[in-house]
Amino acid sequence: MTSVTLRNVCKSYGDVKISKNIDLDINSGEFVVFVGPSGCGKSTLLRCIAGLEDITSGDLYMGEKRMNDVEPSKRGVGMVFQSYALYPHLNLFDNMSFGLKLAKADKAEIKKRVDHAADILQLGHLLERQPKALSGGQRQRVAIGRTLVSQPNVFLLDEPLSNLDAALRVQMRIEIAKLHKKLGCTMIYVTHDQVEAMTMAEKIVVLDGGYVSQVGAPLELYHYPKNRFVAGFIGSPKMNFISVFIEDVEKNQVKVQFKNGSTLWIPVDGTNVTRGERMSLGVRPEHLVSEENGDAVIKGNVLVVEKLGYETQIYLTIEDADADMIYRVPDTALVEAGDTFSVGIPAHRCHLFHNDGKACQRLYKEAGAQ
Ligand SMILES: Nc1ncnc2c1ncn2[C@@H]1O[C@H](COP(=O)(O)OP(=O)(O)O)[C@@H](O)[C@H]1O
Ligand SMILES: [Mg+2]
């Protein structure tokens, strides 16, 4: 177990900057998820930590030790890759012990470690089998086991579940969370899937175009995104964004006006908000309410209704929204495409964004965050 610290880490390929000024503090034993859209530099950063890529500038520490120039094999890290090719002609025991044998570990020690890893991953009864006789989930567990036997201080996992089907991904996500509890080692997990990030992480690092956009606990990011990128990336379906006119500003609240003339005082920090400008109001589909319960009401035309049984997702076209607006109603709602429909907006659930994307600090205290 060890902490991992990045200080102003940059990584370029030639003239192209990929990771930009990354500052991160990962505590010993913490489960951290790097999340962001494809191409934002998640794998690059992970590979820099593993030592598979050189860091262009900045410092990487594990505990107190600077690691920039330490060989990958001496860093005490273990990495599980997205493509986890197993040796098809070797059985599970030999697949898992391959690295230890190469490192000329003692036979008894190899057996002990493989048995221990197999036990943790519930593969004990399969050690004689060849990979082709395993399910996708079992193969994925072998790939993790192969890394586990090297007893890393820091476990790095790069999109390990993306080759599995949806049901198996859910199951493996729980397995990996359990594994982390059992091992207590520092884990850095990379995914483009915000649901994986939300459900597994103690701390999420959202990356956007090579920069760290925000770091925080899952519910902190969900309720208090610092910018529009994080607001839109975390949560599914995405947050609704509506262009509003700033009618009045006080220290602890801002009055916004929708195109239909209705107004709303939003409990956010009014610093740097100017009367008369236009800003972007954000509200999550699950936070919208019925017309009677809203502090303001917006009318729209129903475009599509998705009836999921336990909830209904109503897609509306409204004036001023950046895209169709989505309203998630718990349970079954009797609405059809083509209807005119009104939704209520609860002031305390609203977010407000400047045109550069920065959020005004929300002042409403949400349960379980901050
Ligand atoms: N070896 C490389 N040489 C040049 N560019 C690379 C190399 N590896 C990755 N990149 C570029 O770096 C960017 C980030 O890639 P990557 O870290 O793999 O993103 P992610 O894992 O978030 O999808 C991409 O634009 C990719 O094309
Ligand atoms: Mg990647």
mmCIF file of C-alpha atoms and ligand atoms in Angstrom:
data_model
loop_
_atom_site.group_PDB
_atom_site.id
_atom_site.type_symbol
_atom_site.label_atom_id
_atom_site.label_comp_id
_atom_site.label_asym_id
_atom_site.label_seq_id
_atom_site.Cartn_x
_atom_site.Cartn_y
_atom_site.Cartn_z
ATOM 1 C CA MET A 1 0.000 0.000 0.000
ATOM 2 C CA THR A 2 1.262 3.399 -0.857
ATOM 3 C CA SER A 3 0.085 6.870 -1.713
ATOM 4 C CA VAL A 4 0.544 8.191 -5.252
ATOM 5 C CA THR A 5 1.241 11.871 -5.825
ATOM 6 C CA LEU A 6 1.466 13.727 -9.123
ATOM 7 C CA ARG A 7 2.898 17.222 -9.193
ATOM 8 C CA ASN A 8 2.428 19.234 -12.368
ATOM 9 C CA VAL A 9 2.805 16.131 -14.505
ATOM 10 C CA CYS A 10 2.804 16.721 -18.265
ATOM 11 C CA LYS A 11 3.092 14.185 -21.033
ATOM 12 C CA SER A 12 3.648 15.061 -24.672
ATOM 13 C CA TYR A 13 4.186 12.996 -27.767
ATOM 14 C CA GLY A 14 6.424 15.202 -29.892
ATOM 15 C CA ASP A 15 4.723 18.597 -29.935
ATOM 16 C CA VAL A 16 1.355 17.215 -28.956
ATOM 17 C CA LYS A 17 0.494 17.720 -25.305
ATOM 18 C CA ILE A 18 -1.644 14.903 -23.960
ATOM 19 C CA SER A 19 -1.589 15.159 -20.133
ATOM 20 C CA LYS A 20 -1.535 18.747 -18.937
ATOM 21 C CA ASN A 21 -0.362 19.996 -15.549
ATOM 22 C CA ILE A 22 -1.787 17.131 -13.571
ATOM 23 C CA ASP A 23 -1.785 17.575 -9.783
ATOM 24 C CA LEU A 24 -3.231 14.657 -7.877
ATOM 25 C CA ASP A 25 -3.103 13.231 -4.373
ATOM 26 C CA ILE A 26 -4.132 9.613 -4.146
ATOM 27 C CA ASN A 27 -4.180 8.301 -0.585
ATOM 28 C CA SER A 28 -2.774 4.969 0.430
ATOM 29 C CA GLY A 29 -5.489 2.320 0.058
ATOM 30 C CA GLU A 30 -7.835 4.573 -1.842
ATOM 31 C CA PHE A 31 -9.986 3.476 -4.825
ATOM 32 C CA VAL A 32 -9.628 6.234 -7.401
ATOM 33 C CA VAL A 33 -11.306 6.257 -10.812
ATOM 34 C CA PHE A 34 -10.051 8.286 -13.777
ATOM 35 C CA VAL A 35 -13.047 8.984 -15.979
ATOM 36 C CA GLY A 36 -13.573 11.008 -19.130
ATOM 37 C CA PRO A 37 -14.522 10.607 -22.768
ATOM 38 C CA SER A 38 -12.449 8.518 -25.116
ATOM 39 C CA GLY A 39 -9.165 10.242 -26.042
ATOM 40 C CA CYS A 40 -8.992 12.539 -22.990
ATOM 41 C CA GLY A 41 -5.735 10.954 -21.818
ATOM 42 C CA LYS A 42 -6.796 8.454 -19.166
ATOM 43 C CA SER A 43 -4.641 5.565 -20.394
ATOM 44 C CA THR A 44 -1.696 7.866 -21.005
ATOM 45 C CA LEU A 45 -1.766 9.056 -17.405
ATOM 46 C CA LEU A 46 -2.089 5.514 -16.085
ATOM 47 C CA ARG A 47 0.815 4.369 -18.246
ATOM 48 C CA CYS A 48 2.919 7.256 -16.927
ATOM 49 C CA ILE A 49 2.210 6.068 -13.380
ATOM 50 C CA ALA A 50 3.068 2.486 -14.339
ATOM 51 C CA GLY A 51 6.290 3.623 -16.004
ATOM 52 C CA LEU A 52 5.287 2.342 -19.439
ATOM 53 C CA GLU A 53 5.607 5.932 -20.679
ATOM 54 C CA ASP A 54 8.155 8.560 -19.680
ATOM 55 C CA ILE A 55 6.818 11.644 -17.954
ATOM 56 C CA THR A 56 7.734 14.728 -20.009
ATOM 57 C CA SER A 57 7.844 17.094 -17.015
ATOM 58 C CA GLY A 58 6.670 17.179 -13.414
ATOM 59 C CA ASP A 59 7.072 14.671 -10.595
ATOM 60 C CA LEU A 60 5.547 11.338 -9.700
ATOM 61 C CA TYR A 61 5.867 10.043 -6.129
ATOM 62 C CA MET A 62 4.835 6.814 -4.495
ATOM 63 C CA GLY A 63 4.957 7.408 -0.777
ATOM 64 C CA GLU A 64 7.928 9.751 -0.349
ATOM 65 C CA LYS A 65 9.923 8.270 -3.219
ATOM 66 C CA ARG A 66 10.214 10.052 -6.567
ATOM 67 C CA MET A 67 9.445 7.473 -9.232
ATOM 68 C CA ASN A 68 10.047 9.259 -12.552
ATOM 69 C CA ASP A 69 13.243 7.361 -13.268
ATOM 70 C CA VAL A 70 12.430 4.083 -11.536
ATOM 71 C CA GLU A 71 11.943 1.083 -13.832
ATOM 72 C CA PRO A 72 8.360 -0.171 -14.164
ATOM 73 C CA SER A 73 9.214 -3.516 -12.569
ATOM 74 C CA LYS A 74 10.649 -1.767 -9.505
ATOM 75 C CA ARG A 75 7.676 0.516 -8.869
ATOM 76 C CA GLY A 76 5.515 -2.045 -7.093
ATOM 77 C CA VAL A 77 2.666 -1.492 -9.523
ATOM 78 C CA GLY A 78 0.552 -4.089 -11.281
ATOM 79 C CA MET A 79 -1.510 -3.288 -14.324
ATOM 80 C CA VAL A 80 -4.562 -4.981 -15.800
ATOM 81 C CA PHE A 81 -5.155 -4.024 -19.425
ATOM 82 C CA GLN A 82 -8.315 -3.804 -21.446
ATOM 83 C CA SER A 83 -7.044 -6.500 -23.793
ATOM 84 C CA TYR A 84 -5.995 -9.141 -21.316
ATOM 85 C CA ALA A 85 -4.808 -11.878 -23.659
ATOM 86 C CA LEU A 86 -4.222 -15.060 -21.694
ATOM 87 C CA TYR A 87 -1.884 -17.786 -22.987
ATOM 88 C CA PRO A 88 -4.372 -20.144 -24.656
ATOM 89 C CA HIS A 89 -2.199 -23.262 -24.307
ATOM 90 C CA LEU A 90 -1.523 -22.801 -20.603
ATOM 91 C CA ASN A 91 -3.921 -23.673 -17.819
ATOM 92 C CA LEU A 92 -5.010 -21.088 -15.264
ATOM 93 C CA PHE A 93 -2.304 -21.934 -12.774
ATOM 94 C CA ASP A 94 0.400 -21.484 -15.410
ATOM 95 C CA ASN A 95 -1.217 -18.327 -16.757
ATOM 96 C CA MET A 96 -1.312 -16.791 -13.317
ATOM 97 C CA SER A 97 2.177 -17.889 -12.314
ATOM 98 C CA PHE A 98 3.863 -16.990 -15.606
ATOM 99 C CA GLY A 99 5.337 -13.695 -14.399
ATOM 100 C CA LEU A 100 6.546 -15.159 -11.119
ATOM 101 C CA LYS A 101 8.263 -18.015 -12.947
ATOM 102 C CA LEU A 102 9.990 -15.544 -15.242
ATOM 103 C CA ALA A 103 11.146 -13.683 -12.139
ATOM 104 C CA LYS A 104 12.485 -17.043 -10.881
ATOM 105 C CA ALA A 105 10.393 -17.027 -7.737
ATOM 106 C CA ASP A 106 10.577 -20.011 -5.418
ATOM 107 C CA LYS A 107 8.170 -22.835 -6.370
ATOM 108 C CA ALA A 108 6.462 -23.046 -3.009
ATOM 109 C CA GLU A 109 6.056 -19.277 -2.932
ATOM 110 C CA ILE A 110 4.515 -19.335 -6.435
ATOM 111 C CA LYS A 111 1.995 -21.938 -5.377
ATOM 112 C CA LYS A 112 1.133 -20.029 -2.238
ATOM 113 C CA ARG A 113 0.520 -16.801 -4.118
ATOM 114 C CA VAL A 114 -1.475 -18.364 -6.948
ATOM 115 C CA ASP A 115 -3.623 -20.327 -4.496
ATOM 116 C CA HIS A 116 -4.231 -17.180 -2.482
ATOM 117 C CA ALA A 117 -5.182 -15.133 -5.569
ATOM 118 C CA ALA A 118 -7.367 -17.968 -6.885
ATOM 119 C CA ASP A 119 -9.072 -18.150 -3.525
ATOM 120 C CA ILE A 120 -9.817 -14.430 -3.440
ATOM 121 C CA LEU A 121 -11.113 -14.491 -7.023
ATOM 122 C CA GLN A 122 -13.028 -17.754 -6.607
ATOM 123 C CA LEU A 123 -10.987 -19.525 -9.247
ATOM 124 C CA GLY A 124 -9.589 -22.260 -7.006
ATOM 125 C CA HIS A 125 -11.594 -25.067 -8.615
ATOM 126 C CA LEU A 126 -10.584 -23.991 -12.139
ATOM 127 C CA LEU A 127 -6.794 -23.908 -11.922
ATOM 128 C CA GLU A 128 -6.341 -26.919 -14.203
ATOM 129 C CA ARG A 129 -8.570 -25.494 -16.926
ATOM 130 C CA GLN A 130 -7.448 -23.765 -20.082
ATOM 131 C CA PRO A 131 -8.751 -20.271 -20.906
ATOM 132 C CA LYS A 132 -11.020 -21.525 -23.698
ATOM 133 C CA ALA A 133 -13.025 -23.464 -21.129
ATOM 134 C CA LEU A 134 -13.856 -20.329 -19.152
ATOM 135 C CA SER A 135 -16.578 -17.715 -19.338
ATOM 136 C CA GLY A 136 -15.723 -14.075 -20.139
ATOM 137 C CA GLY A 137 -16.033 -13.075 -16.502
ATOM 138 C CA GLN A 138 -13.798 -15.918 -15.358
ATOM 139 C CA ARG A 139 -11.158 -14.968 -17.929
ATOM 140 C CA GLN A 140 -11.282 -11.407 -16.705
ATOM 141 C CA ARG A 141 -10.758 -12.657 -13.158
ATOM 142 C CA VAL A 142 -7.698 -14.644 -14.296
ATOM 143 C CA ALA A 143 -6.266 -11.457 -15.824
ATOM 144 C CA ILE A 144 -6.738 -9.732 -12.483
ATOM 145 C CA GLY A 145 -5.290 -12.766 -10.672
ATOM 146 C CA ARG A 146 -2.196 -12.649 -12.860
ATOM 147 C CA THR A 147 -1.547 -9.140 -11.583
ATOM 148 C CA LEU A 148 -2.571 -9.962 -8.033
ATOM 149 C CA VAL A 149 0.149 -12.607 -7.624
ATOM 150 C CA SER A 150 2.825 -9.971 -8.074
ATOM 151 C CA GLN A 151 1.447 -8.373 -4.868
ATOM 152 C CA PRO A 152 1.499 -4.806 -6.153
ATOM 153 C CA ASN A 153 1.290 -1.820 -3.820
ATOM 154 C CA VAL A 154 -0.656 0.011 -6.490
ATOM 155 C CA PHE A 155 -3.159 -1.757 -8.697
ATOM 156 C CA LEU A 156 -3.784 -0.087 -12.054
ATOM 157 C CA LEU A 157 -6.760 -1.167 -14.145
ATOM 158 C CA ASP A 158 -7.381 0.223 -17.621
ATOM 159 C CA GLU A 159 -11.001 -0.300 -18.744
ATOM 160 C CA PRO A 160 -10.858 -3.919 -17.587
ATOM 161 C CA LEU A 161 -14.549 -4.570 -18.121
ATOM 162 C CA SER A 162 -15.159 -3.077 -21.535
ATOM 163 C CA ASN A 163 -14.995 -6.436 -23.321
ATOM 164 C CA LEU A 164 -17.738 -7.933 -21.173
ATOM 165 C CA ASP A 165 -21.474 -7.795 -21.778
ATOM 166 C CA ALA A 166 -23.623 -5.441 -19.705
ATOM 167 C CA ALA A 167 -24.827 -7.948 -17.102
ATOM 168 C CA LEU A 168 -21.325 -9.278 -16.524
ATOM 169 C CA ARG A 169 -19.943 -5.770 -16.224
ATOM 170 C CA VAL A 170 -22.319 -5.068 -13.358
ATOM 171 C CA GLN A 171 -21.297 -8.301 -11.653
ATOM 172 C CA MET A 172 -17.556 -7.710 -12.142
ATOM 173 C CA ARG A 173 -17.849 -4.151 -10.953
ATOM 174 C CA ILE A 174 -19.113 -5.481 -7.633
ATOM 175 C CA GLU A 175 -16.358 -8.146 -7.607
ATOM 176 C CA ILE A 176 -13.665 -5.514 -8.093
ATOM 177 C CA ALA A 177 -15.119 -3.300 -5.368
ATOM 178 C CA LYS A 178 -15.095 -6.317 -3.034
ATOM 179 C CA LEU A 179 -11.546 -7.149 -4.071
ATOM 180 C CA HIS A 180 -10.437 -3.668 -3.165
ATOM 181 C CA LYS A 181 -11.998 -3.992 0.294
ATOM 182 C CA LYS A 182 -10.265 -7.336 0.805
ATOM 183 C CA LEU A 183 -6.823 -6.258 -0.409
ATOM 184 C CA GLY A 184 -6.887 -2.720 0.913
ATOM 185 C CA CYS A 185 -4.340 -1.693 -1.732
ATOM 186 C CA THR A 186 -4.307 1.551 -3.662
ATOM 187 C CA MET A 187 -6.309 1.117 -6.848
ATOM 188 C CA ILE A 188 -6.501 3.380 -9.860
ATOM 189 C CA TYR A 189 -9.221 2.372 -12.259
ATOM 190 C CA VAL A 190 -9.714 3.903 -15.689
ATOM 191 C CA THR A 191 -13.070 3.970 -17.449
ATOM 192 C CA HIS A 192 -15.064 6.103 -19.876
ATOM 193 C CA ASP A 193 -18.244 4.917 -18.155
ATOM 194 C CA GLN A 194 -19.522 7.369 -15.578
ATOM 195 C CA VAL A 195 -21.746 4.708 -13.984
ATOM 196 C CA GLU A 196 -18.674 2.587 -13.214
ATOM 197 C CA ALA A 197 -16.992 5.669 -11.805
ATOM 198 C CA MET A 198 -19.968 6.619 -9.647
ATOM 199 C CA THR A 199 -20.536 3.128 -8.279
ATOM 200 C CA MET A 200 -16.946 2.060 -7.627
ATOM 201 C CA ALA A 201 -14.882 5.108 -6.745
ATOM 202 C CA GLU A 202 -14.105 6.634 -3.403
ATOM 203 C CA LYS A 203 -12.642 9.494 -5.368
ATOM 204 C CA ILE A 204 -13.310 10.352 -9.007
ATOM 205 C CA VAL A 205 -10.891 12.276 -11.207
ATOM 206 C CA VAL A 206 -12.708 13.697 -14.245
ATOM 207 C CA LEU A 207 -10.356 14.332 -17.161
ATOM 208 C CA ASP A 208 -11.231 16.672 -20.006
ATOM 209 C CA GLY A 209 -8.842 17.194 -22.910
ATOM 210 C CA GLY A 210 -5.817 16.172 -20.833
ATOM 211 C CA TYR A 211 -6.646 18.439 -17.886
ATOM 212 C CA VAL A 212 -8.092 17.447 -14.527
ATOM 213 C CA SER A 213 -11.546 18.993 -14.635
ATOM 214 C CA GLN A 214 -12.605 18.104 -11.083
ATOM 215 C CA VAL A 215 -11.659 15.694 -8.305
ATOM 216 C CA GLY A 216 -14.148 14.598 -5.683
ATOM 217 C CA ALA A 217 -16.352 11.945 -4.127
ATOM 218 C CA PRO A 218 -19.068 10.650 -6.471
ATOM 219 C CA LEU A 219 -21.947 12.545 -4.862
ATOM 220 C CA GLU A 220 -19.908 15.710 -4.629
ATOM 221 C CA LEU A 221 -19.402 15.651 -8.404
ATOM 222 C CA TYR A 222 -23.041 14.805 -8.985
ATOM 223 C CA HIS A 223 -24.446 17.551 -6.780
ATOM 224 C CA TYR A 224 -21.708 20.166 -6.952
ATOM 225 C CA PRO A 225 -20.044 20.011 -10.378
ATOM 226 C CA LYS A 226 -17.552 22.839 -10.694
ATOM 227 C CA ASN A 227 -18.156 23.292 -14.384
ATOM 228 C CA ARG A 228 -20.520 22.449 -17.177
ATOM 229 C CA PHE A 229 -18.347 19.645 -18.491
ATOM 230 C CA VAL A 230 -18.527 17.660 -15.252
ATOM 231 C CA ALA A 231 -22.227 18.537 -14.865
ATOM 232 C CA GLY A 232 -22.943 17.084 -18.288
ATOM 233 C CA PHE A 233 -20.625 14.108 -18.021
ATOM 234 C CA ILE A 234 -21.762 12.760 -14.646
ATOM 235 C CA GLY A 235 -25.353 11.532 -14.612
ATOM 236 C CA SER A 236 -27.474 9.746 -17.185
ATOM 237 C CA PRO A 237 -29.565 10.914 -18.939
ATOM 238 C CA LYS A 238 -27.539 14.118 -19.017
ATOM 239 C CA MET A 239 -28.343 17.295 -17.143
ATOM 240 C CA ASN A 240 -30.690 19.661 -19.003
ATOM 241 C CA PHE A 241 -29.245 23.063 -19.903
ATOM 242 C CA ILE A 242 -31.494 26.060 -20.485
ATOM 243 C CA SER A 243 -30.403 29.546 -21.480
ATOM 244 C CA VAL A 244 -31.682 32.146 -18.956
ATOM 245 C CA PHE A 245 -31.575 35.913 -18.483
ATOM 246 C CA ILE A 246 -30.148 37.233 -15.197
ATOM 247 C CA GLU A 247 -32.767 39.547 -13.754
ATOM 248 C CA ASP A 248 -31.359 40.206 -10.300
ATOM 249 C CA VAL A 249 -28.344 39.226 -8.206
ATOM 250 C CA GLU A 250 -27.832 38.961 -4.467
ATOM 251 C CA LYS A 251 -24.944 37.504 -2.483
ATOM 252 C CA ASN A 252 -26.643 34.148 -1.899
ATOM 253 C CA GLN A 253 -29.125 33.903 -4.726
ATOM 254 C CA VAL A 254 -29.615 34.783 -8.351
ATOM 255 C CA LYS A 255 -32.924 35.565 -10.046
ATOM 256 C CA VAL A 256 -33.220 34.099 -13.512
ATOM 257 C CA GLN A 257 -35.880 34.566 -16.154
ATOM 258 C CA PHE A 258 -36.930 31.985 -18.725
ATOM 259 C CA LYS A 259 -38.009 32.913 -22.203
ATOM 260 C CA ASN A 260 -41.677 32.470 -21.260
ATOM 261 C CA GLY A 261 -41.270 35.220 -18.671
ATOM 262 C CA SER A 262 -41.409 33.088 -15.522
ATOM 263 C CA THR A 263 -38.716 33.776 -12.946
ATOM 264 C CA LEU A 264 -36.892 31.847 -10.279
ATOM 265 C CA TRP A 265 -34.510 32.695 -7.413
ATOM 266 C CA ILE A 266 -31.723 30.092 -7.425
ATOM 267 C CA PRO A 267 -29.715 29.551 -4.224
ATOM 268 C CA VAL A 268 -26.200 29.929 -5.650
ATOM 269 C CA ASP A 269 -23.278 32.210 -4.894
ATOM 270 C CA GLY A 270 -23.948 35.428 -6.801
ATOM 271 C CA THR A 271 -20.304 36.545 -6.917
ATOM 272 C CA ASN A 272 -19.282 37.466 -10.477
ATOM 273 C CA VAL A 273 -22.839 37.205 -11.787
ATOM 274 C CA THR A 274 -23.989 40.332 -13.609
ATOM 275 C CA ARG A 275 -27.527 41.524 -14.005
ATOM 276 C CA GLY A 276 -28.616 41.560 -17.650
ATOM 277 C CA GLU A 277 -26.320 38.789 -18.897
ATOM 278 C CA ARG A 278 -27.398 35.414 -20.207
ATOM 279 C CA MET A 279 -26.242 32.257 -18.439
ATOM 280 C CA SER A 280 -26.948 28.564 -18.599
ATOM 281 C CA LEU A 281 -29.229 26.971 -16.026
ATOM 282 C CA GLY A 282 -28.731 23.261 -15.390
ATOM 283 C CA VAL A 283 -31.247 20.874 -13.904
ATOM 284 C CA ARG A 284 -31.094 17.084 -13.881
ATOM 285 C CA PRO A 285 -33.911 15.065 -15.490
ATOM 286 C CA GLU A 286 -34.576 13.309 -12.169
ATOM 287 C CA HIS A 287 -34.848 16.609 -10.289
ATOM 288 C CA LEU A 288 -37.638 18.079 -12.372
ATOM 289 C CA VAL A 289 -41.057 17.913 -10.737
ATOM 290 C CA SER A 290 -44.715 18.164 -11.661
ATOM 291 C CA GLU A 291 -46.172 21.505 -12.672
ATOM 292 C CA GLU A 292 -47.844 22.029 -9.247
ATOM 293 C CA ASN A 293 -44.623 21.437 -7.337
ATOM 294 C CA GLY A 294 -42.304 23.627 -9.399
ATOM 295 C CA ASP A 295 -41.027 27.055 -8.394
ATOM 296 C CA ALA A 296 -41.250 27.888 -12.090
ATOM 297 C CA VAL A 297 -43.020 26.096 -14.906
ATOM 298 C CA ILE A 298 -41.856 25.413 -18.434
ATOM 299 C CA LYS A 299 -44.109 24.202 -21.187
ATOM 300 C CA GLY A 300 -42.986 21.966 -24.015
ATOM 301 C CA ASN A 301 -44.072 19.576 -26.718
ATOM 302 C CA VAL A 302 -43.639 15.896 -26.028
ATOM 303 C CA LEU A 303 -41.310 14.365 -28.600
ATOM 304 C CA VAL A 304 -40.774 10.848 -27.315
ATOM 305 C CA VAL A 305 -41.931 8.944 -24.259
ATOM 306 C CA GLU A 306 -39.785 6.087 -22.994
ATOM 307 C CA LYS A 307 -41.808 3.843 -20.728
ATOM 308 C CA LEU A 308 -39.476 1.786 -18.593
ATOM 309 C CA GLY A 309 -42.122 0.652 -16.124
ATOM 310 C CA TYR A 310 -40.376 1.839 -12.965
ATOM 311 C CA GLU A 311 -40.005 5.275 -14.531
ATOM 312 C CA THR A 312 -40.984 7.245 -17.592
ATOM 313 C CA GLN A 313 -38.561 9.416 -19.525
ATOM 314 C CA ILE A 314 -40.312 12.235 -21.297
ATOM 315 C CA TYR A 315 -38.377 14.058 -24.048
ATOM 316 C CA LEU A 316 -39.648 17.585 -24.610
ATOM 317 C CA THR A 317 -38.849 20.332 -27.061
ATOM 318 C CA ILE A 318 -38.812 23.641 -25.236
ATOM 319 C CA GLU A 319 -37.605 27.083 -26.138
ATOM 320 C CA ASP A 320 -34.116 27.962 -24.898
ATOM 321 C CA ALA A 321 -32.922 24.467 -24.051
ATOM 322 C CA ASP A 322 -29.631 23.463 -25.655
ATOM 323 C CA ALA A 323 -31.093 20.112 -26.573
ATOM 324 C CA ASP A 324 -34.348 18.317 -25.995
ATOM 325 C CA MET A 325 -35.244 18.450 -22.362
ATOM 326 C CA ILE A 326 -35.637 15.191 -20.485
ATOM 327 C CA TYR A 327 -37.922 14.678 -17.502
ATOM 328 C CA ARG A 328 -37.637 11.432 -15.526
ATOM 329 C CA VAL A 329 -40.877 10.680 -13.791
ATOM 330 C CA PRO A 330 -40.851 7.853 -11.265
ATOM 331 C CA ASP A 331 -43.407 5.161 -12.108
ATOM 332 C CA THR A 332 -45.688 5.219 -15.121
ATOM 333 C CA ALA A 333 -46.815 8.543 -16.574
ATOM 334 C CA LEU A 334 -49.714 8.678 -18.975
ATOM 335 C CA VAL A 335 -48.196 10.981 -21.554
ATOM 336 C CA GLU A 336 -47.990 10.504 -25.297
ATOM 337 C CA ALA A 337 -45.839 11.973 -28.040
ATOM 338 C CA GLY A 338 -47.483 15.091 -29.461
ATOM 339 C CA ASP A 339 -48.990 16.173 -26.116
ATOM 340 C CA THR A 340 -48.296 19.573 -24.675
ATOM 341 C CA PHE A 341 -46.725 19.100 -21.286
ATOM 342 C CA SER A 342 -45.588 21.324 -18.422
ATOM 343 C CA VAL A 343 -42.737 20.585 -16.033
ATOM 344 C CA GLY A 344 -41.937 22.200 -12.722
ATOM 345 C CA ILE A 345 -38.438 23.413 -11.932
ATOM 346 C CA PRO A 346 -37.380 23.253 -8.282
ATOM 347 C CA ALA A 347 -35.129 26.236 -7.504
ATOM 348 C CA HIS A 348 -32.972 24.446 -4.946
ATOM 349 C CA ARG A 349 -32.011 21.706 -7.441
ATOM 350 C CA CYS A 350 -30.798 24.141 -10.110
ATOM 351 C CA HIS A 351 -27.215 24.794 -11.212
ATOM 352 C CA LEU A 352 -26.039 27.983 -12.878
ATOM 353 C CA PHE A 353 -23.105 28.216 -15.308
ATOM 354 C CA HIS A 354 -21.143 31.150 -16.658
ATOM 355 C CA ASN A 355 -20.508 31.289 -20.386
ATOM 356 C CA ASP A 356 -16.963 30.005 -19.874
ATOM 357 C CA GLY A 357 -18.487 26.889 -18.300
ATOM 358 C CA LYS A 358 -17.651 27.671 -14.648
ATOM 359 C CA ALA A 359 -20.390 26.909 -12.150
ATOM 360 C CA CYS A 360 -21.663 29.267 -9.487
ATOM 361 C CA GLN A 361 -21.273 27.455 -6.153
ATOM 362 C CA ARG A 362 -24.613 25.904 -5.160
ATOM 363 C CA LEU A 363 -25.600 26.760 -1.597
ATOM 364 C CA TYR A 364 -28.337 24.166 -1.059
ATOM 365 C CA LYS A 365 -27.031 21.326 1.136
ATOM 366 C CA GLU A 366 -27.659 17.958 -0.495
ATOM 367 C CA ALA A 367 -27.770 14.815 1.647
ATOM 368 C CA GLY A 368 -24.607 12.710 1.452
ATOM 369 C CA ALA A 369 -22.421 15.337 -0.211
ATOM 370 C CA GLN A 370 -19.996 17.872 1.282
HETATM 371 N N1 LIG B 1 2.031 6.601 -28.466
HETATM 372 C C1 LIG B 1 1.313 7.668 -28.833
HETATM 373 N N2 LIG B 1 1.772 8.557 -29.736
HETATM 374 C C2 LIG B 1 1.058 9.640 -30.098
HETATM 375 N N3 LIG B 1 -0.162 9.924 -29.601
HETATM 376 C C3 LIG B 1 -0.689 9.087 -28.693
HETATM 377 C C4 LIG B 1 0.006 7.919 -28.258
HETATM 378 N N4 LIG B 1 -0.776 7.287 -27.353
HETATM 379 C C5 LIG B 1 -1.897 8.026 -27.221
HETATM 380 N N5 LIG B 1 -1.847 9.099 -28.023
HETATM 381 C C6 LIG B 1 -2.889 10.134 -28.155
HETATM 382 O O1 LIG B 1 -3.128 10.648 -26.866
HETATM 383 C C7 LIG B 1 -4.508 10.959 -26.696
HETATM 384 C C8 LIG B 1 -5.025 10.320 -25.432
HETATM 385 O O2 LIG B 1 -5.000 8.932 -25.581
HETATM 386 P P1 LIG B 1 -5.392 7.950 -24.410
HETATM 387 O O3 LIG B 1 -4.601 8.280 -23.196
HETATM 388 O O4 LIG B 1 -5.278 6.566 -24.929
HETATM 389 O O5 LIG B 1 -6.917 8.349 -24.160
HETATM 390 P P2 LIG B 1 -8.060 7.576 -23.345
HETATM 391 O O6 LIG B 1 -7.448 6.433 -22.630
HETATM 392 O O7 LIG B 1 -8.622 8.615 -22.421
HETATM 393 O O8 LIG B 1 -9.076 7.164 -24.360
HETATM 394 C C9 LIG B 1 -5.201 10.489 -27.965
HETATM 395 O O9 LIG B 1 -5.441 11.616 -28.761
HETATM 396 C C10 LIG B 1 -4.225 9.553 -28.587
HETATM 397 O O10 LIG B 1 -4.340 9.577 -29.987
HETATM 398 MG MG MG B 2 -7.770 4.378 -22.827
#
